[in-house]
Amino acid sequence: MTASTQANGDHTRQELMTRLRDLIQHIQTAQLVTMDTDGVMRGRPMATQPLGEDEESELWFFTREYSAKVDNVLAHPEVCVTYADPANNSYVSVSGKAELVRDRDKIEKLWRPVLKAWFPEGVDDPDLALLRVDIVSAQYWDATSSKLVQLFGLIKALATGQSAGDTIGENEKVEVRQRIGSDTAT
């Protein structure tokens, strides 16, 4: 993440990143969307690994090194990762650049016993690897308020002519890096 504290609305960039991180950590499964070699977008459920304090501008996923999603990432590293928690009205969309990582130390650091369900050989599996997604930008929608507060927001929107999106919950965009194709982060 960059050191910028550029404000977005009433929030500093750091506050937005903290909120984004909190939302992601409370949603168990993400949808990782890649582009296949024919240009077709493909999505698959993935479990985001817990984010460390120093990793708030990247996401980590376990994968098999020899898989269709890795082939997709190697051909087209630009990805979208989405998170949805309809029960709490929280949604996140992350755009980023994915990279295959074979770092055994990082694999061991992120490993959790529950992953054995997908990778029975554990950290010793020679095909085990990681996908790192460097976040370029993200957007979140969060309306975790009670149903009564949401209903009030809808009524207020109808009465004032405002969009319900302006009266219910929070919607913020966070720019993390200049652009996907850039080799240097801002």
C-alpha atoms as a PDB file:
ATOM      1  CA  MET A   1       0.000   0.000   0.000  1.00  0.00           C
ATOM      2  CA  THR A   2       1.197   3.526  -0.608  1.00  0.00           C
ATOM      3  CA  ALA A   3       1.848   6.045   2.104  1.00  0.00           C
ATOM      4  CA  SER A   4      -0.756   8.415   0.711  1.00  0.00           C
ATOM      5  CA  THR A   5      -3.483   9.625   3.044  1.00  0.00           C
ATOM      6  CA  GLN A   6      -5.620  11.040   0.277  1.00  0.00           C
ATOM      7  CA  ALA A   7      -9.145  11.581   1.582  1.00  0.00           C
ATOM      8  CA  ASN A   8     -12.072   9.913  -0.136  1.00  0.00           C
ATOM      9  CA  GLY A   9     -15.251  11.587   1.085  1.00  0.00           C
ATOM     10  CA  ASP A  10     -14.935  11.897   4.857  1.00  0.00           C
ATOM     11  CA  HIS A  11     -12.442   9.037   5.208  1.00  0.00           C
ATOM     12  CA  THR A  12      -8.672   8.906   4.859  1.00  0.00           C
ATOM     13  CA  ARG A  13      -7.192   6.286   2.583  1.00  0.00           C
ATOM     14  CA  GLN A  14      -5.866   4.388   5.599  1.00  0.00           C
ATOM     15  CA  GLU A  15      -9.361   4.289   7.129  1.00  0.00           C
ATOM     16  CA  LEU A  16     -10.756   2.986   3.842  1.00  0.00           C
ATOM     17  CA  MET A  17      -8.073   0.282   3.638  1.00  0.00           C
ATOM     18  CA  THR A  18      -8.770  -0.764   7.229  1.00  0.00           C
ATOM     19  CA  ARG A  19     -12.510  -0.985   6.520  1.00  0.00           C
ATOM     20  CA  LEU A  20     -11.859  -2.925   3.294  1.00  0.00           C
ATOM     21  CA  ARG A  21      -9.612  -5.349   5.135  1.00  0.00           C
ATOM     22  CA  ASP A  22     -12.199  -5.862   7.910  1.00  0.00           C
ATOM     23  CA  LEU A  23     -14.933  -6.628   5.379  1.00  0.00           C
ATOM     24  CA  ILE A  24     -12.760  -9.116   3.480  1.00  0.00           C
ATOM     25  CA  GLN A  25     -11.675 -10.937   6.639  1.00  0.00           C
ATOM     26  CA  HIS A  26     -15.303 -11.519   7.679  1.00  0.00           C
ATOM     27  CA  ILE A  27     -16.341 -13.119   4.387  1.00  0.00           C
ATOM     28  CA  GLN A  28     -15.198 -16.740   4.170  1.00  0.00           C
ATOM     29  CA  THR A  29     -15.213 -17.273   0.408  1.00  0.00           C
ATOM     30  CA  ALA A  30     -14.254 -15.054  -2.492  1.00  0.00           C
ATOM     31  CA  GLN A  31     -15.000 -15.442  -6.184  1.00  0.00           C
ATOM     32  CA  LEU A  32     -11.741 -15.208  -8.169  1.00  0.00           C
ATOM     33  CA  VAL A  33     -12.431 -14.168 -11.762  1.00  0.00           C
ATOM     34  CA  THR A  34      -9.757 -14.741 -14.405  1.00  0.00           C
ATOM     35  CA  MET A  35      -9.734 -14.591 -18.189  1.00  0.00           C
ATOM     36  CA  ASP A  36      -9.077 -17.848 -20.015  1.00  0.00           C
ATOM     37  CA  THR A  37      -7.006 -18.142 -23.188  1.00  0.00           C
ATOM     38  CA  ASP A  38     -10.155 -17.687 -25.319  1.00  0.00           C
ATOM     39  CA  GLY A  39     -10.965 -14.378 -23.631  1.00  0.00           C
ATOM     40  CA  VAL A  40     -13.843 -15.814 -21.588  1.00  0.00           C
ATOM     41  CA  MET A  41     -14.119 -14.712 -17.946  1.00  0.00           C
ATOM     42  CA  ARG A  42     -14.062 -17.627 -15.475  1.00  0.00           C
ATOM     43  CA  GLY A  43     -14.942 -17.423 -11.796  1.00  0.00           C
ATOM     44  CA  ARG A  44     -14.317 -19.919  -9.048  1.00  0.00           C
ATOM     45  CA  PRO A  45     -14.747 -19.865  -5.283  1.00  0.00           C
ATOM     46  CA  MET A  46     -11.531 -19.429  -3.320  1.00  0.00           C
ATOM     47  CA  ALA A  47     -10.694 -18.985   0.357  1.00  0.00           C
ATOM     48  CA  THR A  48      -8.693 -15.849   1.089  1.00  0.00           C
ATOM     49  CA  GLN A  49      -5.924 -16.502   3.568  1.00  0.00           C
ATOM     50  CA  PRO A  50      -5.873 -14.333   6.695  1.00  0.00           C
ATOM     51  CA  LEU A  51      -4.311 -10.961   6.011  1.00  0.00           C
ATOM     52  CA  GLY A  52      -1.225  -9.955   7.948  1.00  0.00           C
ATOM     53  CA  GLU A  53      -0.779  -6.389   9.172  1.00  0.00           C
ATOM     54  CA  ASP A  54       1.842  -5.783   6.465  1.00  0.00           C
ATOM     55  CA  GLU A  55      -0.258  -7.332   3.692  1.00  0.00           C
ATOM     56  CA  GLU A  56      -3.229  -5.046   3.393  1.00  0.00           C
ATOM     57  CA  SER A  57      -2.673  -4.356  -0.307  1.00  0.00           C
ATOM     58  CA  GLU A  58      -2.449  -8.004  -1.348  1.00  0.00           C
ATOM     59  CA  LEU A  59      -4.620 -11.096  -1.133  1.00  0.00           C
ATOM     60  CA  TRP A  60      -3.339 -14.670  -0.881  1.00  0.00           C
ATOM     61  CA  PHE A  61      -4.939 -17.894  -2.128  1.00  0.00           C
ATOM     62  CA  PHE A  62      -3.718 -21.490  -2.074  1.00  0.00           C
ATOM     63  CA  THR A  63      -3.807 -23.276  -5.430  1.00  0.00           C
ATOM     64  CA  ARG A  64      -2.339 -26.123  -7.376  1.00  0.00           C
ATOM     65  CA  GLU A  65       0.526 -24.926  -9.538  1.00  0.00           C
ATOM     66  CA  TYR A  66      -0.754 -26.884 -12.520  1.00  0.00           C
ATOM     67  CA  SER A  67      -4.361 -25.741 -12.807  1.00  0.00           C
ATOM     68  CA  ALA A  68      -6.552 -23.878 -15.277  1.00  0.00           C
ATOM     69  CA  LYS A  69      -6.719 -20.794 -13.047  1.00  0.00           C
ATOM     70  CA  VAL A  70      -2.918 -20.609 -12.917  1.00  0.00           C
ATOM     71  CA  ASP A  71      -2.758 -20.972 -16.717  1.00  0.00           C
ATOM     72  CA  ASN A  72      -5.274 -18.110 -16.930  1.00  0.00           C
ATOM     73  CA  VAL A  73      -3.241 -15.913 -14.558  1.00  0.00           C
ATOM     74  CA  LEU A  74      -0.007 -16.599 -16.435  1.00  0.00           C
ATOM     75  CA  ALA A  75      -1.672 -15.546 -19.715  1.00  0.00           C
ATOM     76  CA  HIS A  76      -3.729 -12.645 -18.291  1.00  0.00           C
ATOM     77  CA  PRO A  77      -2.664 -11.586 -14.779  1.00  0.00           C
ATOM     78  CA  GLU A  78      -5.461  -9.010 -14.398  1.00  0.00           C
ATOM     79  CA  VAL A  79      -8.137 -10.456 -12.103  1.00  0.00           C
ATOM     80  CA  CYS A  80     -11.224  -9.482 -10.174  1.00  0.00           C
ATOM     81  CA  VAL A  81     -11.944 -10.869  -6.718  1.00  0.00           C
ATOM     82  CA  THR A  82     -15.436 -10.427  -5.307  1.00  0.00           C
ATOM     83  CA  TYR A  83     -16.810 -10.999  -1.826  1.00  0.00           C
ATOM     84  CA  ALA A  84     -20.473 -11.167  -0.853  1.00  0.00           C
ATOM     85  CA  ASP A  85     -22.134 -11.415   2.539  1.00  0.00           C
ATOM     86  CA  PRO A  86     -25.842 -10.927   1.743  1.00  0.00           C
ATOM     87  CA  ALA A  87     -26.886 -11.681   5.338  1.00  0.00           C
ATOM     88  CA  ASN A  88     -25.015  -8.556   6.468  1.00  0.00           C
ATOM     89  CA  ASN A  89     -25.421  -6.527   3.252  1.00  0.00           C
ATOM     90  CA  SER A  90     -21.653  -6.358   2.735  1.00  0.00           C
ATOM     91  CA  TYR A  91     -20.038  -6.619  -0.697  1.00  0.00           C
ATOM     92  CA  VAL A  92     -16.491  -6.054  -1.956  1.00  0.00           C
ATOM     93  CA  SER A  93     -14.984  -5.979  -5.432  1.00  0.00           C
ATOM     94  CA  VAL A  94     -11.203  -5.982  -5.850  1.00  0.00           C
ATOM     95  CA  SER A  95      -9.313  -5.430  -9.118  1.00  0.00           C
ATOM     96  CA  GLY A  96      -5.724  -6.517  -9.171  1.00  0.00           C
ATOM     97  CA  LYS A  97      -2.814  -8.286 -10.746  1.00  0.00           C
ATOM     98  CA  ALA A  98      -2.248 -11.944  -9.831  1.00  0.00           C
ATOM     99  CA  GLU A  99       1.024 -13.795  -9.681  1.00  0.00           C
ATOM    100  CA  LEU A 100       1.956 -17.420  -9.002  1.00  0.00           C
ATOM    101  CA  VAL A 101       4.151 -17.719  -5.895  1.00  0.00           C
ATOM    102  CA  ARG A 102       6.113 -20.881  -5.059  1.00  0.00           C
ATOM    103  CA  ASP A 103       7.717 -19.587  -1.842  1.00  0.00           C
ATOM    104  CA  ARG A 104       7.763 -22.563   0.593  1.00  0.00           C
ATOM    105  CA  ASP A 105       8.299 -20.271   3.607  1.00  0.00           C
ATOM    106  CA  LYS A 106       5.199 -18.253   2.689  1.00  0.00           C
ATOM    107  CA  ILE A 107       3.223 -21.458   2.108  1.00  0.00           C
ATOM    108  CA  GLU A 108       4.172 -22.701   5.576  1.00  0.00           C
ATOM    109  CA  LYS A 109       3.371 -19.324   7.136  1.00  0.00           C
ATOM    110  CA  LEU A 110      -0.132 -19.229   5.630  1.00  0.00           C
ATOM    111  CA  TRP A 111      -0.924 -22.951   6.005  1.00  0.00           C
ATOM    112  CA  ARG A 112      -3.917 -23.908   8.161  1.00  0.00           C
ATOM    113  CA  PRO A 113      -4.952 -27.499   8.982  1.00  0.00           C
ATOM    114  CA  VAL A 114      -8.387 -27.080   7.347  1.00  0.00           C
ATOM    115  CA  LEU A 115      -6.620 -26.734   3.973  1.00  0.00           C
ATOM    116  CA  LYS A 116      -5.819 -30.452   4.095  1.00  0.00           C
ATOM    117  CA  ALA A 117      -9.364 -31.043   2.813  1.00  0.00           C
ATOM    118  CA  TRP A 118      -8.229 -29.590  -0.551  1.00  0.00           C
ATOM    119  CA  PHE A 119      -4.542 -30.427  -0.342  1.00  0.00           C
ATOM    120  CA  PRO A 120      -4.273 -33.845   1.398  1.00  0.00           C
ATOM    121  CA  GLU A 121      -0.475 -33.921   1.201  1.00  0.00           C
ATOM    122  CA  GLY A 122      -0.309 -30.636   3.132  1.00  0.00           C
ATOM    123  CA  VAL A 123       2.662 -28.311   2.813  1.00  0.00           C
ATOM    124  CA  ASP A 124       4.726 -31.183   1.366  1.00  0.00           C
ATOM    125  CA  ASP A 125       2.528 -31.344  -1.749  1.00  0.00           C
ATOM    126  CA  PRO A 126       4.944 -30.555  -4.640  1.00  0.00           C
ATOM    127  CA  ASP A 127       2.047 -29.018  -6.645  1.00  0.00           C
ATOM    128  CA  LEU A 128       1.030 -26.651  -3.812  1.00  0.00           C
ATOM    129  CA  ALA A 129       1.501 -22.971  -4.609  1.00  0.00           C
ATOM    130  CA  LEU A 130       0.007 -19.593  -3.855  1.00  0.00           C
ATOM    131  CA  LEU A 131      -1.666 -16.912  -5.913  1.00  0.00           C
ATOM    132  CA  ARG A 132      -0.902 -13.398  -4.735  1.00  0.00           C
ATOM    133  CA  VAL A 133      -3.236 -10.660  -5.920  1.00  0.00           C
ATOM    134  CA  ASP A 134      -1.746  -7.188  -5.682  1.00  0.00           C
ATOM    135  CA  ILE A 135      -4.747  -4.910  -5.192  1.00  0.00           C
ATOM    136  CA  VAL A 136      -4.951  -2.098  -7.725  1.00  0.00           C
ATOM    137  CA  SER A 137      -8.345  -0.778  -6.678  1.00  0.00           C
ATOM    138  CA  ALA A 138     -11.312  -1.894  -4.649  1.00  0.00           C
ATOM    139  CA  GLN A 139     -14.845  -0.864  -3.942  1.00  0.00           C
ATOM    140  CA  TYR A 140     -17.096  -1.882  -1.115  1.00  0.00           C
ATOM    141  CA  TRP A 141     -20.736  -1.576  -0.217  1.00  0.00           C
ATOM    142  CA  ASP A 142     -21.656  -2.018   3.409  1.00  0.00           C
ATOM    143  CA  ALA A 143     -25.131  -1.614   4.849  1.00  0.00           C
ATOM    144  CA  THR A 144     -24.704  -3.586   8.048  1.00  0.00           C
ATOM    145  CA  SER A 145     -27.236  -1.454   9.862  1.00  0.00           C
ATOM    146  CA  SER A 146     -30.448  -3.007  11.102  1.00  0.00           C
ATOM    147  CA  LYS A 147     -33.354  -3.680   8.762  1.00  0.00           C
ATOM    148  CA  LEU A 148     -35.242  -0.845  10.471  1.00  0.00           C
ATOM    149  CA  VAL A 149     -32.443   1.623   9.670  1.00  0.00           C
ATOM    150  CA  GLN A 150     -32.364   0.352   6.079  1.00  0.00           C
ATOM    151  CA  LEU A 151     -36.129   0.758   5.797  1.00  0.00           C
ATOM    152  CA  PHE A 152     -35.797   4.319   7.115  1.00  0.00           C
ATOM    153  CA  GLY A 153     -33.125   4.954   4.475  1.00  0.00           C
ATOM    154  CA  LEU A 154     -35.433   3.686   1.736  1.00  0.00           C
ATOM    155  CA  ILE A 155     -38.282   5.893   2.972  1.00  0.00           C
ATOM    156  CA  LYS A 156     -35.920   8.873   3.173  1.00  0.00           C
ATOM    157  CA  ALA A 157     -34.735   8.205  -0.386  1.00  0.00           C
ATOM    158  CA  LEU A 158     -38.320   8.081  -1.647  1.00  0.00           C
ATOM    159  CA  ALA A 159     -39.256  11.253   0.242  1.00  0.00           C
ATOM    160  CA  THR A 160     -36.219  13.304  -0.799  1.00  0.00           C
ATOM    161  CA  GLY A 161     -35.714  11.983  -4.300  1.00  0.00           C
ATOM    162  CA  GLN A 162     -32.204  10.807  -3.401  1.00  0.00           C
ATOM    163  CA  SER A 163     -30.900   7.487  -4.574  1.00  0.00           C
ATOM    164  CA  ALA A 164     -31.280   4.741  -1.959  1.00  0.00           C
ATOM    165  CA  GLY A 165     -27.578   4.115  -2.523  1.00  0.00           C
ATOM    166  CA  ASP A 166     -26.919   7.564  -1.027  1.00  0.00           C
ATOM    167  CA  THR A 167     -29.009   6.915   2.086  1.00  0.00           C
ATOM    168  CA  ILE A 168     -28.340   3.290   2.983  1.00  0.00           C
ATOM    169  CA  GLY A 169     -24.940   2.166   4.163  1.00  0.00           C
ATOM    170  CA  GLU A 170     -21.515   2.974   2.903  1.00  0.00           C
ATOM    171  CA  ASN A 171     -20.058   2.822  -0.604  1.00  0.00           C
ATOM    172  CA  GLU A 172     -16.393   3.679  -1.011  1.00  0.00           C
ATOM    173  CA  LYS A 173     -13.715   3.283  -3.667  1.00  0.00           C
ATOM    174  CA  VAL A 174     -10.064   2.778  -2.762  1.00  0.00           C
ATOM    175  CA  GLU A 175      -7.259   3.314  -5.261  1.00  0.00           C
ATOM    176  CA  VAL A 176      -4.197   1.366  -4.178  1.00  0.00           C
ATOM    177  CA  ARG A 177      -1.893   1.450  -7.199  1.00  0.00           C
ATOM    178  CA  GLN A 178      -1.812   3.662 -10.293  1.00  0.00           C
ATOM    179  CA  ARG A 179      -3.107   1.085 -12.760  1.00  0.00           C
ATOM    180  CA  ILE A 180      -3.038  -2.612 -13.482  1.00  0.00           C
ATOM    181  CA  GLY A 181      -0.429  -2.477 -16.246  1.00  0.00           C
ATOM    182  CA  SER A 182       2.001  -0.394 -14.228  1.00  0.00           C
ATOM    183  CA  ASP A 183       5.113  -2.160 -12.975  1.00  0.00           C
ATOM    184  CA  THR A 184       5.627   0.421 -10.234  1.00  0.00           C
ATOM    185  CA  ALA A 185       3.244   0.948  -7.371  1.00  0.00           C
ATOM    186  CA  THR A 186       2.324   4.462  -6.332  1.00  0.00           C
END
